[in-house]
Coordinates of C-alpha atoms and ligand atoms in Angstrom, one line a residue:
X87 CA 0.4 0.0 0.2
X88 CA 1.0 3.4 -0.8
X89 CA 1.8 6.5 1.3
X90 CA -1.1 7.8 2.5
X91 CA -2.3 10.9 4.2
X92 CA -5.1 13.3 5.1
X93 CA -5.8 15.9 3.4
X94 CA -7.9 19.7 3.1
X95 CA -7.9 20.7 -0.7
X96 CA -8.3 25.0 -0.9
X97 CA -9.1 26.8 -3.9
X98 CA -8.7 30.2 -4.8
X99 CA -11.5 31.4 -6.6
X100 CA -10.6 35.1 -8.4
X101 CA -6.6 35.0 -7.6
X102 CA -6.3 33.0 -9.8
X103 CA -7.3 35.0 -13.0
X104 CA -4.6 37.6 -11.8
X105 CA -1.0 37.3 -14.2
X106 CA 2.2 38.7 -13.6
X107 CA 0.4 39.3 -9.3
X108 CA -0.8 36.1 -9.1
X109 CA 2.1 35.4 -7.1
X110 CA 1.8 38.0 -4.8
X111 CA -1.9 36.9 -4.0
X112 CA -1.3 33.9 -3.5
X113 CA 1.7 34.1 -1.1
X114 CA -0.7 36.6 1.8
X115 CA -3.9 34.1 1.2
X116 CA -1.1 31.1 2.4
X117 CA -0.2 33.3 4.8
X118 CA -4.1 34.8 6.0
X119 CA -4.5 30.7 6.1
X120 CA -1.7 29.8 8.5
X121 CA -2.6 32.7 10.5
X122 CA -5.9 31.2 10.7
X123 CA -4.7 28.1 12.0
X124 CA -1.5 28.9 13.8
X125 CA -3.0 27.9 17.1
X126 CA -3.0 24.3 15.6
X127 CA 0.3 22.0 16.9
X128 CA 1.9 20.6 13.3
X129 CA 0.1 22.2 11.2
X130 CA 1.4 22.6 6.7
X131 CA 0.7 24.7 4.6
X132 CA 1.9 24.1 1.4
X133 CA 1.0 26.1 -2.0
X134 CA 1.0 23.7 -5.0
X135 CA 0.4 23.9 -8.5
X136 CA -2.6 26.6 -7.9
X137 CA -3.9 25.3 -4.9
X138 CA -3.2 25.8 -1.4
X139 CA -2.8 22.6 0.3
X140 CA -3.2 22.5 5.0
X141 CA -1.8 18.7 6.2
X142 CA 0.0 17.6 9.4
X143 CA 3.1 16.3 9.8
X144 CA 1.9 12.2 10.5
X145 CA -0.8 11.2 8.8
X146 CA -4.2 12.4 9.5
X147 CA -5.6 15.9 9.7
X148 CA -4.2 17.4 12.8
X149 CA -7.8 18.9 13.3
X150 CA -10.6 18.0 12.5
X151 CA -11.6 18.8 9.2
X152 CA -15.2 20.6 9.7
X153 CA -12.8 22.9 12.6
X154 CA -10.7 23.6 9.7
X155 CA -12.5 24.7 7.1
X156 CA -15.2 26.2 10.6
X157 CA -12.1 28.5 10.5
X158 CA -11.1 28.7 7.0
X159 CA -14.8 30.2 7.1
X160 CA -12.6 33.4 8.0
X161 CA -10.8 33.7 5.6
X162 CA -11.4 35.4 2.7
X163 CA -10.2 34.2 -1.2
X164 CA -10.8 31.1 -0.6
X165 CA -13.3 30.0 -3.4
X166 CA -13.6 26.1 -1.7
X167 CA -12.1 23.7 0.1
X168 CA -12.0 19.6 0.8
X169 CA -11.1 17.7 3.0
X170 CA -9.3 15.2 0.8
X171 CA -6.9 11.7 0.6
X172 CA -3.4 12.5 -1.2
X173 CA -1.8 9.8 -2.5
X174 CA 1.5 9.4 -3.6
X175 CA 1.7 6.8 -6.8
X176 CA 0.4 6.8 -9.5
X177 CA -0.7 3.0 -10.3
X178 CA -3.9 2.6 -11.1
X179 CA -3.9 -0.4 -8.8
X180 CA -3.2 2.6 -6.6
X181 CA -6.0 4.6 -7.3
X182 CA -7.8 2.2 -7.4
X183 CA -7.8 0.9 -3.4
X184 CA -7.9 4.3 -2.2
X185 CA -10.7 5.1 -4.3
X186 CA -12.5 1.7 -3.3
X187 CA -11.5 3.1 1.0
X188 CA -13.6 6.1 0.3
X189 CA -16.7 4.2 -0.7
X190 CA -16.1 1.9 1.3
X191 CA -16.2 4.3 4.1
X192 CA -19.8 6.4 2.2
X193 CA -21.2 3.1 2.5
X194 CA -20.2 2.3 6.0
X195 CA -21.7 6.2 6.7
X196 CA -25.3 5.6 4.8
X197 CA -28.2 3.2 4.6
X198 CA -28.9 3.2 0.7
X199 CA -28.9 -0.2 -1.4
X200 CA -27.3 0.1 -3.8
X201 CA -26.0 3.8 -2.9
X202 CA -25.8 5.0 -6.8
X203 CA -22.3 6.9 -7.6
X204 CA -20.3 8.9 -9.8
X205 CA -16.6 9.3 -10.7
X206 CA -14.4 12.5 -11.9
X207 CA -11.6 12.1 -12.9
X208 CA -9.2 15.0 -13.8
X209 CA -5.3 14.3 -15.3
X210 CA -3.6 18.0 -14.2
X211 CA 0.0 16.0 -15.6
X212 CA -0.9 15.3 -19.6
X213 CA 1.8 12.8 -20.2
X214 CA -0.1 10.5 -17.8
X215 CA -1.4 8.1 -20.2
X216 CA -4.4 7.3 -18.9
X217 CA -7.0 10.2 -20.1
X218 CA -9.7 12.0 -17.8
X219 CA -12.5 9.6 -18.2
X220 CA -10.8 6.4 -19.3
X221 CA -9.5 7.7 -15.5
X222 CA -12.6 7.9 -14.4
X223 CA -14.1 4.7 -15.6
X224 CA -11.7 2.3 -14.7
X225 CA -11.9 3.8 -11.1
X226 CA -15.7 3.2 -11.3
X227 CA -15.4 -0.4 -13.0
X228 CA -12.6 -0.7 -9.4
X229 CA -15.1 0.2 -7.5
X230 CA -17.9 -1.5 -8.6
X231 CA -15.9 -4.6 -9.2
X232 CA -15.5 -3.8 -5.0
X233 CA -19.2 -3.5 -4.1
X234 CA -21.2 -5.4 -6.1
X235 CA -24.8 -5.3 -6.7
X236 CA -24.3 -2.2 -3.4
X237 CA -23.5 0.3 -5.5
X238 CA -24.9 1.3 -8.8
X239 CA -23.2 4.2 -11.3
X240 CA -25.1 7.0 -11.5
X241 CA -24.6 9.4 -14.2
X242 CA -27.3 12.3 -14.1
X243 CA -27.5 12.1 -10.0
X244 CA -25.4 10.0 -7.8
X245 CA -25.0 10.3 -4.2
X246 CA -22.1 10.5 -4.1
X247 CA -20.0 12.1 -6.4
X248 CA -16.4 10.9 -5.7
X249 CA -13.6 13.2 -8.1
X250 CA -9.9 11.4 -8.9
X251 CA -7.5 14.2 -9.2
X252 CA -3.9 13.6 -10.9
X253 CA -0.8 15.9 -10.6
X254 CA 2.1 15.8 -10.9
X255 CA 3.7 13.0 -8.3
X256 CA 0.6 12.7 -6.3
X257 CA -3.6 11.6 -6.9
X258 CA -6.3 13.1 -4.8
X259 CA -9.0 11.7 -3.8
X260 CA -12.3 13.3 -2.7
X261 CA -16.3 13.7 -2.4
X262 CA -17.1 16.7 -0.8
X263 CA -16.7 20.0 -1.6
X264 CA -17.2 23.5 0.9
X265 CA -17.9 26.5 -0.9
X266 CA -16.5 29.5 1.6
X267 CA -17.5 33.2 1.3
X268 CA -14.8 33.7 -2.1
X269 CA -13.3 38.1 -2.2
X270 CA -9.4 38.3 -2.4
X271 CA -7.4 37.8 1.0
X272 CA -7.5 40.5 3.1
X273 CA -4.4 43.4 3.3
X274 CA -4.4 43.1 -1.3
X275 CA -7.3 46.6 -2.2
X276 CA -6.4 48.7 -0.2
X277 CA -7.4 50.0 3.3
X278 CA -10.7 51.9 4.4
X279 CA -12.4 54.4 7.1
X280 CA -15.7 52.0 8.2
X281 CA -18.1 54.9 9.7
X282 CA -19.2 51.9 12.2
X283 CA -22.7 52.7 13.9
X284 CA -24.5 49.6 16.6
X285 CA -26.6 49.1 12.9
X286 CA -27.3 46.4 10.9
X287 CA -25.6 48.3 8.0
X288 CA -22.8 49.2 8.5
X289 CA -21.3 46.3 10.0
X290 CA -21.8 44.3 6.2
X291 CA -20.6 46.8 4.9
X292 CA -17.7 46.5 6.0
X293 CA -17.6 43.3 6.5
X294 CA -18.0 43.4 1.9
X295 CA -15.1 45.3 1.4
X296 CA -13.2 43.1 3.4
X297 CA -14.0 40.5 1.9
X298 CA -12.7 42.4 -1.5
X299 CA -9.5 42.6 0.3
X300 CA -9.2 45.4 1.7
X301 CA -8.0 46.0 5.6
X302 CA -9.9 48.0 7.1
X303 CA -9.9 50.9 10.5
X304 CA -13.3 53.0 12.1
X305 CA -14.5 55.2 13.5
X306 CA -18.1 55.4 15.5
X307 CA -19.3 58.3 16.4
X308 CA -20.9 59.1 19.9
X309 CA -22.6 61.2 22.3
X310 CA -22.3 60.6 25.4
X311 CA -24.0 61.1 28.0
X312 CA -27.4 60.7 25.4
X313 CA -26.0 57.7 24.1
X314 CA -24.9 55.2 27.2
X315 CA -21.4 53.7 27.7
X316 CA -23.1 50.2 26.8
X317 CA -24.1 51.3 23.4
X318 CA -20.5 52.2 22.9
X319 CA -19.7 48.7 23.9
X320 CA -21.8 47.2 21.7
X321 CA -20.0 48.5 18.5
X322 CA -17.1 46.8 20.1
X323 CA -18.6 43.3 20.0
X324 CA -19.6 43.5 16.8
X325 CA -16.2 45.2 15.6
X326 CA -14.7 42.4 17.8
X327 CA -17.1 40.0 15.5
X328 CA -15.9 41.7 12.3
X329 CA -12.7 40.8 13.9
X330 CA -12.8 37.7 13.5
X331 CA -13.1 37.8 9.2
X332 CA -10.0 41.0 9.7
X333 CA -8.2 40.3 12.0
X334 CA -7.1 43.2 14.4
X335 CA -7.9 46.8 14.1
X336 CA -7.9 50.3 14.8
X337 CA -11.9 51.2 16.5
X338 CA -11.7 56.0 17.1
X339 CA -14.5 56.0 19.0
X340 CA -15.9 60.1 19.2
X341 CA -18.3 62.0 20.8
X342 CA -20.1 63.7 18.1
X343 CA -21.9 65.4 20.8
X344 CA -19.7 69.0 19.9
X345 CA -20.9 69.3 16.9
X346 CA -24.6 68.0 17.7
X347 CA -24.6 71.8 20.0
X348 CA -23.5 73.8 17.5
X349 CA -25.4 72.6 14.9
X350 CA -28.4 72.6 17.1
X351 CA -27.3 76.2 17.9
X352 CA -26.3 78.3 14.5
X353 CA -28.8 75.6 11.8
X354 CA -32.3 74.9 10.5
X355 CA -33.5 71.9 12.7
X356 CA -34.8 69.9 9.4
X357 CA -31.1 70.4 7.6
X358 CA -29.6 68.8 11.5
X359 CA -29.6 64.9 9.7
X360 CA -27.6 66.1 7.1
X361 CA -25.4 68.5 8.9
X362 CA -24.4 65.7 10.9
X363 CA -23.5 63.5 8.7
X364 CA -21.6 65.3 6.8
X365 CA -19.4 66.4 9.7
X366 CA -18.7 63.1 10.3
X367 CA -17.7 62.3 7.0
X368 CA -15.3 65.3 7.6
X369 CA -14.3 64.1 10.4
X370 CA -13.8 60.2 9.1
X371 CA -11.6 62.0 5.7
X372 CA -8.9 64.1 8.6
X373 CA -9.0 60.1 10.6
X374 CA -8.5 58.2 7.2
X375 CA -5.9 60.6 6.0
X376 CA -4.0 59.7 8.9
X377 CA -4.2 56.3 9.1
X378 CA -3.1 55.8 5.4
X379 CA -7.0 55.0 4.0
X380 CA -7.4 56.1 0.8
X381 CA -11.1 55.8 0.6
X382 CA -14.1 55.6 3.5
X383 CA -17.0 53.3 3.6
X384 CA -20.1 53.6 4.6
X385 CA -23.7 51.6 4.9
X386 CA -25.8 53.7 3.1
X387 CA -28.6 51.8 1.3
X388 CA -31.0 54.0 -1.5
X389 CA -33.2 55.0 -0.1
X390 CA -33.3 53.2 3.3
X391 CA -34.2 56.4 5.0
X392 CA -34.3 60.8 4.6
X393 CA -31.2 60.9 4.8
X394 CA -29.8 58.1 2.2
X395 CA -32.3 59.7 -0.8
X396 CA -30.6 60.5 -4.1
X397 CA -30.2 64.3 -3.3
X398 CA -28.7 63.5 0.7
X399 CA -26.5 61.1 0.1
X400 CA -25.6 64.4 -2.9
X401 CA -24.6 66.4 -0.2
X402 CA -23.1 64.3 2.3
X403 CA -20.6 62.4 -0.5
X404 CA -20.1 67.0 -1.4
X405 CA -18.7 67.1 2.0
X406 CA -15.2 65.5 1.2
X407 CA -12.9 63.9 -1.2
X408 CA -11.8 61.2 -0.8
X409 CA -14.5 57.9 -2.3
X410 CA -17.0 57.1 -0.5
X411 CA -17.7 52.7 -0.8
X412 CA -21.0 51.7 -0.1
X413 CA -21.2 48.5 -0.6
X414 CA -25.0 48.7 0.2
X415 CA -26.2 51.0 -2.1
X416 CA -27.7 48.9 -4.2
X417 CA -29.2 46.1 -1.6
X418 CA -32.4 46.0 -0.2
X419 CA -32.6 45.6 4.0
X420 CA -33.6 42.1 3.3
X421 CA -30.5 40.7 1.4
X422 CA -28.3 43.2 3.8
X423 CA -29.8 41.2 7.0
X424 CA -29.3 38.4 5.2
X425 CA -25.9 38.9 5.0
X426 CA -25.5 40.1 8.8
X427 CA -26.9 36.7 10.0
X428 CA -24.9 35.1 7.5
X429 CA -21.4 36.9 9.4
X430 CA -23.0 36.6 12.7
X431 CA -23.3 40.2 13.5
X432 CA -27.1 40.0 13.0
X433 CA -28.2 38.9 16.5
X434 CA -26.0 42.0 17.6
X435 CA -26.7 44.8 15.9
X436 CA -30.4 44.6 16.6
X437 CA -29.1 44.5 20.4
X438 CA -31.4 47.9 22.0
X439 CA -29.0 51.0 22.8
X440 CA -29.5 53.8 21.3
X441 CA -27.3 55.8 18.7
X442 CA -26.3 58.9 18.9
X443 CA -27.8 59.8 15.2
X444 CA -31.3 59.3 17.8
X445 CA -30.0 62.8 19.8
X446 CA -32.1 66.5 18.2
X447 CA -33.6 63.8 15.8
X448 CA -35.7 67.3 13.5
X449 CA -39.8 66.3 13.5
X450 CA -39.8 66.7 9.8
X451 CA -36.1 65.5 8.3
X452 CA -35.6 67.6 4.2
X453 CA -35.2 65.3 1.7
X454 CA -34.4 67.2 -1.8
X455 CA -32.3 69.6 0.6
X456 CA -29.9 71.2 -2.5
X457 CA -26.1 71.2 -1.7
X458 CA -26.0 75.1 -1.7
X459 CA -28.9 75.8 1.5
X460 CA -26.8 72.8 2.9
X461 CA -23.4 74.6 2.9
X462 CA -25.0 78.0 3.9
X463 CA -26.6 76.4 7.0
X464 CA -23.3 74.6 7.3
X465 CA -21.6 78.5 7.1
X466 CA -23.2 79.8 10.2
X467 CA -21.2 77.5 12.4
X468 CA -18.4 79.6 13.8
X469 CA -14.7 78.0 13.8
X470 CA -16.3 74.5 11.7
X471 CA -12.4 73.9 11.0
X472 CA -11.2 73.7 13.8
X473 CA -14.3 72.1 15.4
X474 CA -13.9 68.8 13.1
X475 CA -10.2 69.5 13.7
X476 CA -10.6 69.5 17.3
X477 CA -13.5 66.3 17.7
X478 CA -11.1 64.2 14.7
X479 CA -8.0 64.5 17.6
X480 CA -10.2 64.0 20.2
X481 CA -10.9 60.2 18.6
X482 CA -10.3 57.6 21.7
X483 CA -8.4 53.8 20.0
X484 CA -9.5 50.7 20.8
X485 CA -7.7 48.4 19.7
X486 CA -10.5 45.2 18.5
X487 CA -9.2 42.0 18.2
X488 CA -11.0 39.1 17.1
Ligands
ATP296 P1 -26.5 51.3 9.9 O1 -27.6 50.6 10.3 O2 -25.3 51.5 9.8 O3 -27.0 51.9 11.6 P2 -28.1 53.4 8.7 O4 -29.5 52.0 8.8 O5 -29.0 53.7 10.7 O6 -27.5 52.8 9.4 P3 -28.0 56.2 9.0 O7 -27.8 56.2 10.7 O8 -28.6 56.9 8.3 O9 -29.0 54.8 8.4 O10 -26.2 55.3 8.5 C1 -25.9 56.3 7.8 C2 -24.4 55.7 7.9 O11 -23.0 56.4 8.4 C3 -24.5 53.6 8.5 O12 -24.3 53.1 7.7 C4 -22.3 54.3 9.4 O13 -21.9 53.7 7.8 C5 -22.9 55.9 9.4 N1 -23.1 56.0 10.6 C6 -24.5 56.2 11.5 N2 -24.4 56.2 12.1 C7 -23.2 56.4 12.5 C8 -22.6 56.5 13.8 N3 -22.7 56.6 14.8 N4 -20.6 56.0 14.1 C9 -19.8 56.0 12.5 N5 -20.7 56.1 11.7 C10 -21.4 55.5 11.6
MG297 MG1 -27.1 53.7 12.5

């Protein structure tokens, strides 16, 4: 019997489309996977011919496949994974033996007889004398010979899909493929300053940008003592859930009350919400520039509330010059909620705590403000630029760890 080893095959989707930069993306992804599995003794992560292979030192995986997959679900850039068996021999007899053993395990785990199956052959090494369809057919025959009536080939809807992947110097056999989040490895696509509230939307916005490979920093505004310390803790807990995907990041916490009071004292009430939003953007832009971020990120969705009409978004956007990413702009609330459940932030987001936006809420918020009108109102605030600079400088930094 040939050398046999349990492995986990890790496939990356979009990175494999990269040209010249491919090795760079692969290396970053490998590092992210190594970090996610770092505390498992004996874990090995190797890059090899378009795949990443996770294994242990001995024959068995150093943790259950389920545990490894659970951890890798939090690594962006992975398209799918398969628990697999690797044999070093490419002799047909050894391939058949390994395939038969895998099928035997499935027969033991499932009561149906006959258990239907299909073999998928794949020959990456074209010098190998047996073609992919031949490899599949021959392996299928070997399985039928071994189990007789207990199994049955089914080309359209098999219960077991057995893959035989022949590579240079090794063969992988597997029958399960788990799809993960995809995206790009964190750190390969710039850095964003995320405006993070305690709501449902902005954590999803952060997660989606991180999934595209963006590193993040975040800023949260509160209105202490109108908002409670518990509301701030809630945001930190949300950030902590997100750090499970992004790795450690900084959350800047700022008391926005001085800005809200200045607006209330000098500007029309109907523009309150919009003027606060512009303050948030301007302060965030300062923090972004000081923290090497090239973009801002918000959880706005077109038309969701008065401050997210097309007109309001235009006026908010004009407060800053950095590009503002709004990954939720075209999503319905139900879709956003579905993603929040998937990322694990939903339950935390719906906990009822005050938000700074509900302090000084206007009775009739403007839904179609003009930029000129808003800029004129803002100009009535004495020492506007100094106030923005002071608030940015007042940020308390919380280091958020996974
Ligand atoms: P969310 O669900 O993210 O709280 P929302 O539906 O409540 O969003 P708004 O209150 O209009 O919508 O906020 C729009 C965006 O502005 C948020 O998604 C977030 O990016 C940012 N934002 C709102 N409040 C805060 C806050 N207190 N601190 C930081 N960012 C905020
Ligand atoms: Mg909110």
